[in-house]
PDB file of C-alpha atoms in Angstrom:
ATOM      1  CA  MET A   1       4.639  -1.672 -10.585  1.00  0.00           C
ATOM      2  CA  LYS A   2       1.093  -2.025 -11.797  1.00  0.00           C
ATOM      3  CA  LYS A   3      -1.645   0.463 -11.073  1.00  0.00           C
ATOM      4  CA  THR A   4      -5.130  -0.347  -9.964  1.00  0.00           C
ATOM      5  CA  GLY A   5      -8.436   1.331 -10.755  1.00  0.00           C
ATOM      6  CA  SER A   6     -10.791   3.088  -8.344  1.00  0.00           C
ATOM      7  CA  GLY A   7      -8.712   4.487  -5.521  1.00  0.00           C
ATOM      8  CA  LYS A   8      -5.683   3.784  -7.676  1.00  0.00           C
ATOM      9  CA  ASP A   9      -3.703   6.703  -6.300  1.00  0.00           C
ATOM     10  CA  ASP A  10      -4.074   5.361  -2.766  1.00  0.00           C
ATOM     11  CA  VAL A  11      -3.188   1.770  -3.657  1.00  0.00           C
ATOM     12  CA  ASN A  12      -0.417   2.769  -6.043  1.00  0.00           C
ATOM     13  CA  SER A  13       1.219   4.886  -3.350  1.00  0.00           C
ATOM     14  CA  MET A  14       1.149   1.857  -1.025  1.00  0.00           C
ATOM     15  CA  LEU A  15       3.043  -0.088  -3.678  1.00  0.00           C
ATOM     16  CA  THR A  16       5.566   2.588  -4.687  1.00  0.00           C
ATOM     17  CA  ASP A  17       6.120   4.771  -1.621  1.00  0.00           C
ATOM     18  CA  CYS A  18       8.150   3.556   1.343  1.00  0.00           C
ATOM     19  CA  TYR A  19       6.354   1.157   3.696  1.00  0.00           C
ATOM     20  CA  ASP A  20       4.724   2.385   6.897  1.00  0.00           C
ATOM     21  CA  LEU A  21       6.160   0.766  10.028  1.00  0.00           C
ATOM     22  CA  GLY A  22       2.615   0.537  11.372  1.00  0.00           C
ATOM     23  CA  TRP A  23       1.859  -2.203   8.829  1.00  0.00           C
ATOM     24  CA  LEU A  24       4.304  -4.590  10.492  1.00  0.00           C
ATOM     25  CA  VAL A  25       2.874  -7.499  12.467  1.00  0.00           C
ATOM     26  CA  ASP A  26       5.533  -6.842  15.092  1.00  0.00           C
ATOM     27  CA  SER A  27       5.429  -3.039  15.057  1.00  0.00           C
ATOM     28  CA  ALA A  28       6.516  -2.500  18.673  1.00  0.00           C
ATOM     29  CA  GLY A  29      10.015  -1.013  18.632  1.00  0.00           C
ATOM     30  CA  ALA A  30      10.139  -1.299  14.837  1.00  0.00           C
ATOM     31  CA  GLN A  31      11.864   2.064  14.383  1.00  0.00           C
ATOM     32  CA  GLU A  32      14.964   1.010  16.339  1.00  0.00           C
ATOM     33  CA  ARG A  33      14.922  -2.646  15.301  1.00  0.00           C
ATOM     34  CA  ASN A  34      14.808  -1.831  11.579  1.00  0.00           C
ATOM     35  CA  LYS A  35      16.961   1.316  11.578  1.00  0.00           C
ATOM     36  CA  ASP A  36      19.310  -0.140   8.945  1.00  0.00           C
ATOM     37  CA  TYR A  37      16.383  -0.540   6.539  1.00  0.00           C
ATOM     38  CA  LEU A  38      14.809   2.901   6.935  1.00  0.00           C
ATOM     39  CA  CYS A  39      14.770   5.427   4.123  1.00  0.00           C
ATOM     40  CA  ARG A  40      16.974   8.408   5.066  1.00  0.00           C
ATOM     41  CA  ILE A  41      14.461  10.763   3.465  1.00  0.00           C
ATOM     42  CA  CYS A  42      11.064   9.691   4.880  1.00  0.00           C
ATOM     43  CA  HIS A  43      12.223   7.387   7.734  1.00  0.00           C
ATOM     44  CA  LYS A  44       9.941   4.530   6.691  1.00  0.00           C
ATOM     45  CA  LEU A  45      10.941   1.080   5.405  1.00  0.00           C
ATOM     46  CA  ALA A  46      12.703   1.671   2.102  1.00  0.00           C
ATOM     47  CA  ASN A  47      10.662   0.504  -0.879  1.00  0.00           C
ATOM     48  CA  ASN A  48      12.908  -0.700  -3.733  1.00  0.00           C
ATOM     49  CA  ALA A  49      15.860   0.141  -1.502  1.00  0.00           C
ATOM     50  CA  LEU A  50      18.808   1.983  -3.000  1.00  0.00           C
ATOM     51  CA  GLU A  51      22.197   2.614  -1.418  1.00  0.00           C
ATOM     52  CA  LEU A  52      23.918   5.949  -1.940  1.00  0.00           C
ATOM     53  CA  SER A  53      27.377   5.390  -3.418  1.00  0.00           C
ATOM     54  CA  CYS A  54      28.641   8.973  -3.818  1.00  0.00           C
ATOM     55  CA  LYS A  55      32.426   9.321  -3.519  1.00  0.00           C
ATOM     56  CA  GLU A  56      31.807  11.903  -0.786  1.00  0.00           C
ATOM     57  CA  HIS A  57      30.607   9.051   1.473  1.00  0.00           C
ATOM     58  CA  GLU A  58      33.553   6.687   0.912  1.00  0.00           C
ATOM     59  CA  SER A  59      35.195   7.516   4.230  1.00  0.00           C
ATOM     60  CA  ASN A  60      31.938   7.068   6.118  1.00  0.00           C
ATOM     61  CA  ASP A  61      31.316   3.637   7.652  1.00  0.00           C
ATOM     62  CA  GLU A  62      27.568   4.224   7.631  1.00  0.00           C
ATOM     63  CA  VAL A  63      25.402   2.867   4.826  1.00  0.00           C
ATOM     64  CA  PHE A  64      22.861   5.377   3.532  1.00  0.00           C
ATOM     65  CA  VAL A  65      19.678   3.613   2.406  1.00  0.00           C
ATOM     66  CA  VAL A  66      16.823   5.396   0.612  1.00  0.00           C
ATOM     67  CA  GLY A  67      13.586   4.338  -1.074  1.00  0.00           C
ATOM     68  CA  GLU A  68      13.599   4.623  -4.863  1.00  0.00           C
ATOM     69  CA  SER A  69      10.471   6.778  -5.077  1.00  0.00           C
ATOM     70  CA  CYS A  70      11.658   9.094  -2.295  1.00  0.00           C
ATOM     71  CA  LEU A  71      15.083   9.560  -3.885  1.00  0.00           C
ATOM     72  CA  GLN A  72      13.738  10.258  -7.360  1.00  0.00           C
ATOM     73  CA  LYS A  73      11.328  12.841  -5.967  1.00  0.00           C
ATOM     74  CA  TYR A  74      14.060  14.431  -3.828  1.00  0.00           C
ATOM     75  CA  LEU A  75      16.543  14.659  -6.699  1.00  0.00           C
ATOM     76  CA  LYS A  76      13.925  16.201  -8.967  1.00  0.00           C
ATOM     77  CA  GLU A  77      13.020  18.831  -6.375  1.00  0.00           C
ATOM     78  CA  ASN A  78      16.632  19.603  -5.407  1.00  0.00           C
ATOM     79  CA  ASN A  79      18.437  19.728  -8.752  1.00  0.00           C
ATOM     80  CA  GLY A  80      20.064  16.322  -8.290  1.00  0.00           C
ATOM     81  CA  ARG A  81      21.787  17.167  -5.009  1.00  0.00           C
ATOM     82  CA  CYS A  82      22.490  14.377  -2.502  1.00  0.00           C
ATOM     83  CA  PRO A  83      19.946  14.165   0.364  1.00  0.00           C
ATOM     84  CA  ILE A  84      22.723  13.404   2.877  1.00  0.00           C
ATOM     85  CA  SER A  85      25.317  16.127   2.352  1.00  0.00           C
ATOM     86  CA  ASN A  86      23.764  18.272  -0.386  1.00  0.00           C
ATOM     87  CA  HIS A  87      26.588  17.757  -2.888  1.00  0.00           C
ATOM     88  CA  THR A  88      25.907  17.531  -6.616  1.00  0.00           C
ATOM     89  CA  SER A  89      25.964  14.405  -8.780  1.00  0.00           C
ATOM     90  CA  CYS A  90      24.290  12.024  -6.343  1.00  0.00           C
ATOM     91  CA  GLU A  91      25.272   8.412  -7.073  1.00  0.00           C
ATOM     92  CA  TYR A  92      23.335   5.324  -6.017  1.00  0.00           C
ATOM     93  CA  GLN A  93      22.892   1.607  -6.646  1.00  0.00           C
ATOM     94  CA  LYS A  94      20.378  -1.116  -5.894  1.00  0.00           C
ATOM     95  CA  SER A  95      20.682  -2.496  -2.362  1.00  0.00           C
ATOM     96  CA  VAL A  96      19.914  -6.170  -2.954  1.00  0.00           C
ATOM     97  CA  SER A  97      20.489  -7.328   0.631  1.00  0.00           C
ATOM     98  CA  VAL A  98      18.203  -4.670   2.122  1.00  0.00           C
ATOM     99  CA  ARG A  99      15.492  -5.419  -0.427  1.00  0.00           C
ATOM    100  CA  LYS A 100      15.608  -9.116   0.460  1.00  0.00           C
ATOM    101  CA  GLN A 101      15.345  -8.441   4.194  1.00  0.00           C
ATOM    102  CA  ILE A 102      12.432  -6.021   3.783  1.00  0.00           C
ATOM    103  CA  SER A 103      10.570  -8.341   1.407  1.00  0.00           C
ATOM    104  CA  LYS A 104      10.446 -11.026   4.143  1.00  0.00           C
ATOM    105  CA  MET A 105       8.930  -8.771   6.819  1.00  0.00           C
ATOM    106  CA  ALA A 106       5.458  -9.809   8.004  1.00  0.00           C
ATOM    107  CA  ILE A 107       2.670  -7.251   7.626  1.00  0.00           C
ATOM    108  CA  TYR A 108      -1.073  -6.857   7.990  1.00  0.00           C
ATOM    109  CA  CYS A 109      -3.194  -5.441   5.160  1.00  0.00           C
ATOM    110  CA  PRO A 110      -2.314  -1.728   4.851  1.00  0.00           C
ATOM    111  CA  LYS A 111      -5.864  -0.902   3.745  1.00  0.00           C
ATOM    112  CA  GLN A 112      -7.234  -2.501   6.921  1.00  0.00           C
ATOM    113  CA  GLN A 113      -4.581  -0.718   8.986  1.00  0.00           C
ATOM    114  CA  GLN A 114      -5.563   2.553   7.326  1.00  0.00           C
ATOM    115  CA  ILE A 115      -9.186   2.045   8.353  1.00  0.00           C
ATOM    116  CA  SER A 116      -8.259   0.989  11.866  1.00  0.00           C
ATOM    117  CA  MET A 117      -5.925   3.921  12.490  1.00  0.00           C
ATOM    118  CA  SER A 118      -7.965   6.741  10.949  1.00  0.00           C
ATOM    119  CA  ASN A 119      -9.604   9.001  13.506  1.00  0.00           C
ATOM    120  CA  THR A 120     -13.029  10.566  13.160  1.00  0.00           C
ATOM    121  CA  SER A 121     -13.668  14.188  14.078  1.00  0.00           C
ATOM    122  CA  SER A 122     -15.008  12.972  17.416  1.00  0.00           C
ATOM    123  CA  SER A 123     -11.630  11.303  18.169  1.00  0.00           C
ATOM    124  CA  LYS A 124     -13.047   7.816  17.565  1.00  0.00           C
ATOM    125  CA  SER A 125     -11.078   5.591  15.276  1.00  0.00           C
ATOM    126  CA  ALA A 126     -12.688   4.344  12.089  1.00  0.00           C
ATOM    127  CA  LYS A 127     -12.712   0.854  13.571  1.00  0.00           C
ATOM    128  CA  GLN A 128     -14.607   2.045  16.643  1.00  0.00           C
ATOM    129  CA  LEU A 129     -17.069   3.858  14.418  1.00  0.00           C
ATOM    130  CA  LEU A 130     -17.694   0.716  12.396  1.00  0.00           C
ATOM    131  CA  GLN A 131     -18.266  -1.233  15.582  1.00  0.00           C
ATOM    132  CA  ALA A 132     -20.774   1.377  16.738  1.00  0.00           C
ATOM    133  CA  LEU A 133     -22.579   1.253  13.411  1.00  0.00           C
ATOM    134  CA  ARG A 134     -22.733  -2.545  13.571  1.00  0.00           C
ATOM    135  CA  SER A 135     -24.240  -2.287  17.026  1.00  0.00           C
ATOM    136  CA  ASP A 136     -26.839   0.192  15.774  1.00  0.00           C
ATOM    137  CA  LEU A 137     -27.746  -2.107  12.898  1.00  0.00           C
ATOM    138  CA  ILE A 138     -28.182  -5.034  15.270  1.00  0.00           C
ATOM    139  CA  ASN A 139     -30.373  -2.963  17.556  1.00  0.00           C
ATOM    140  CA  LEU A 140     -32.507  -2.031  14.589  1.00  0.00           C
ATOM    141  CA  LYS A 141     -32.783  -5.760  13.805  1.00  0.00           C
ATOM    142  CA  LYS A 142     -31.203  -5.383  10.396  1.00  0.00           C
ATOM    143  CA  PRO A 143     -29.101  -8.234   8.970  1.00  0.00           C
ATOM    144  CA  SER A 144     -25.444  -7.782   9.857  1.00  0.00           C
ATOM    145  CA  SER A 145     -24.013  -9.144   6.627  1.00  0.00           C
ATOM    146  CA  GLN A 146     -26.629  -8.074   4.107  1.00  0.00           C
ATOM    147  CA  SER A 147     -28.214  -4.727   3.316  1.00  0.00           C
ATOM    148  CA  GLU A 148     -31.309  -3.918   1.327  1.00  0.00           C
ATOM    149  CA  GLY A 149     -31.510  -5.620  -2.036  1.00  0.00           C
ATOM    150  CA  GLY A 150     -29.286  -8.492  -0.846  1.00  0.00           C
ATOM    151  CA  ARG A 151     -26.109  -6.451  -1.351  1.00  0.00           C
ATOM    152  CA  PRO A 152     -23.213  -6.967   1.113  1.00  0.00           C
ATOM    153  CA  ASN A 153     -23.160  -4.464   3.935  1.00  0.00           C
ATOM    154  CA  LEU A 154     -20.272  -2.052   3.395  1.00  0.00           C
ATOM    155  CA  PHE A 155     -19.616  -1.764   7.139  1.00  0.00           C
ATOM    156  CA  GLU A 156     -18.988  -5.507   7.451  1.00  0.00           C
ATOM    157  CA  LYS A 157     -16.045  -5.487   5.060  1.00  0.00           C
ATOM    158  CA  GLU A 158     -12.670  -6.185   6.571  1.00  0.00           C
ATOM    159  CA  CYS A 159      -9.426  -7.771   5.471  1.00  0.00           C
ATOM    160  CA  THR A 160      -7.665 -10.402   7.556  1.00  0.00           C
ATOM    161  CA  PHE A 161      -4.574 -10.576   5.330  1.00  0.00           C
ATOM    162  CA  LYS A 162      -1.327 -11.407   7.091  1.00  0.00           C
ATOM    163  CA  GLY A 163       1.636 -12.020   4.837  1.00  0.00           C
ATOM    164  CA  THR A 164       4.960 -10.555   3.790  1.00  0.00           C
ATOM    165  CA  ILE A 165       5.841  -7.349   1.969  1.00  0.00           C
ATOM    166  CA  LYS A 166       6.737  -9.552  -0.989  1.00  0.00           C
ATOM    167  CA  ASP A 167       3.046 -10.551  -1.183  1.00  0.00           C
ATOM    168  CA  LEU A 168       1.729  -6.977  -0.968  1.00  0.00           C
ATOM    169  CA  GLU A 169       1.266  -6.246  -4.681  1.00  0.00           C
ATOM    170  CA  GLN A 170      -0.558  -9.521  -5.315  1.00  0.00           C
ATOM    171  CA  HIS A 171      -2.785  -8.891  -2.309  1.00  0.00           C
ATOM    172  CA  LEU A 172      -3.748  -5.290  -3.069  1.00  0.00           C
ATOM    173  CA  LEU A 173      -4.273  -5.770  -6.798  1.00  0.00           C
ATOM    174  CA  LYS A 174      -5.972  -9.162  -6.827  1.00  0.00           C
ATOM    175  CA  GLU A 175      -7.213 -10.234  -3.406  1.00  0.00           C
ATOM    176  CA  CYS A 176      -7.986  -7.448  -0.922  1.00  0.00           C
ATOM    177  CA  PRO A 177     -11.759  -7.031  -0.368  1.00  0.00           C
ATOM    178  CA  LEU A 178     -11.163  -3.395   0.602  1.00  0.00           C
ATOM    179  CA  CYS A 179      -9.784  -2.504  -2.839  1.00  0.00           C
ATOM    180  CA  ARG A 180     -11.647  -2.125  -6.096  1.00  0.00           C
ATOM    181  CA  VAL A 181     -10.170  -2.312  -9.582  1.00  0.00           C
ATOM    182  CA  LYS A 182     -11.320  -1.188 -12.996  1.00  0.00           C
ATOM    183  CA  CYS A 183     -12.888  -3.704 -15.340  1.00  0.00           C
ATOM    184  CA  GLU A 184     -10.465  -5.293 -17.796  1.00  0.00           C
ATOM    185  CA  PHE A 185     -12.701  -3.917 -20.567  1.00  0.00           C
ATOM    186  CA  GLU A 186     -12.353  -0.317 -19.369  1.00  0.00           C
ATOM    187  CA  GLU A 187     -10.495   0.731 -22.523  1.00  0.00           C
ATOM    188  CA  PHE A 188     -13.542  -0.388 -24.535  1.00  0.00           C
ATOM    189  CA  GLY A 189     -16.051   1.518 -22.406  1.00  0.00           C
ATOM    190  CA  CYS A 190     -16.944  -0.503 -19.296  1.00  0.00           C
ATOM    191  CA  VAL A 191     -16.964   1.904 -16.346  1.00  0.00           C
ATOM    192  CA  ASP A 192     -17.567  -0.638 -13.570  1.00  0.00           C
ATOM    193  CA  THR A 193     -15.174  -1.042 -10.648  1.00  0.00           C
ATOM    194  CA  ILE A 194     -15.085  -4.446  -8.986  1.00  0.00           C
ATOM    195  CA  GLU A 195     -13.631  -6.163  -5.943  1.00  0.00           C
ATOM    196  CA  PRO A 196     -10.687  -8.341  -7.083  1.00  0.00           C
ATOM    197  CA  SER A 197     -12.393 -11.545  -5.949  1.00  0.00           C
ATOM    198  CA  GLN A 198     -15.429 -10.690  -8.120  1.00  0.00           C
ATOM    199  CA  LEU A 199     -13.584 -10.056 -11.397  1.00  0.00           C
ATOM    200  CA  SER A 200     -14.337 -13.471 -12.862  1.00  0.00           C
ATOM    201  CA  HIS A 201     -17.995 -13.235 -11.847  1.00  0.00           C
ATOM    202  CA  HIS A 202     -18.241  -9.763 -13.369  1.00  0.00           C
ATOM    203  CA  ASN A 203     -16.728 -10.938 -16.655  1.00  0.00           C
ATOM    204  CA  ASP A 204     -19.109 -13.912 -16.780  1.00  0.00           C
ATOM    205  CA  THR A 205     -22.265 -11.918 -16.037  1.00  0.00           C
ATOM    206  CA  HIS A 206     -21.319  -9.019 -18.314  1.00  0.00           C
ATOM    207  CA  LEU A 207     -20.059 -11.081 -21.237  1.00  0.00           C
ATOM    208  CA  ALA A 208     -22.722  -9.817 -23.651  1.00  0.00           C
ATOM    209  CA  GLN A 209     -22.144  -6.177 -22.728  1.00  0.00           C
ATOM    210  CA  HIS A 210     -18.389  -6.587 -23.075  1.00  0.00           C
ATOM    211  CA  LEU A 211     -18.753  -8.169 -26.505  1.00  0.00           C
ATOM    212  CA  GLN A 212     -20.985  -5.292 -27.614  1.00  0.00           C
ATOM    213  CA  LEU A 213     -18.348  -2.816 -26.440  1.00  0.00           C
TER     214      LEU A 213
END
């Protein structure tokens, strides 16, 4: 998968690590409802699902599903031993059917979910804090959508994305207003980070600088 720029570690982990059940549009009871699609290592929805095919499991009717990133990390840290029964020479294969089912699951934007679920030190969620800050700004008679200098107010940013896991990479790398990416001319010296929707505008307004680089 591709990597993004500023905050790339956070976004890249959302694209490569197993998927949080809290992202699901229908998250109530998701653990039990999607038990066949959960990674046996981290217990989240398996990203790039693999199925363990070790001969030691042949007599077992249960299918052992793991996320690719989780399995690779586990094998590296445990000398290649199987995460299920700790035997050596762990064997696995791509689980096409599980990948198809997971790719169709409806989710909200994980970046927005991250903001909404994060708690402040005062036990208020980030969303509640933003609401309080908006209220304070209104009381101070400051514009709600613009800050000084005509720049968008950071606290007004939110993402209303609702799509499928299949759409996640496209959304986070090219559409989400809560993500920022490096300029395409970074390798030549441009250090700007831009919201995906503003990439074309940035390239147009910085054409001369990019050509100089």
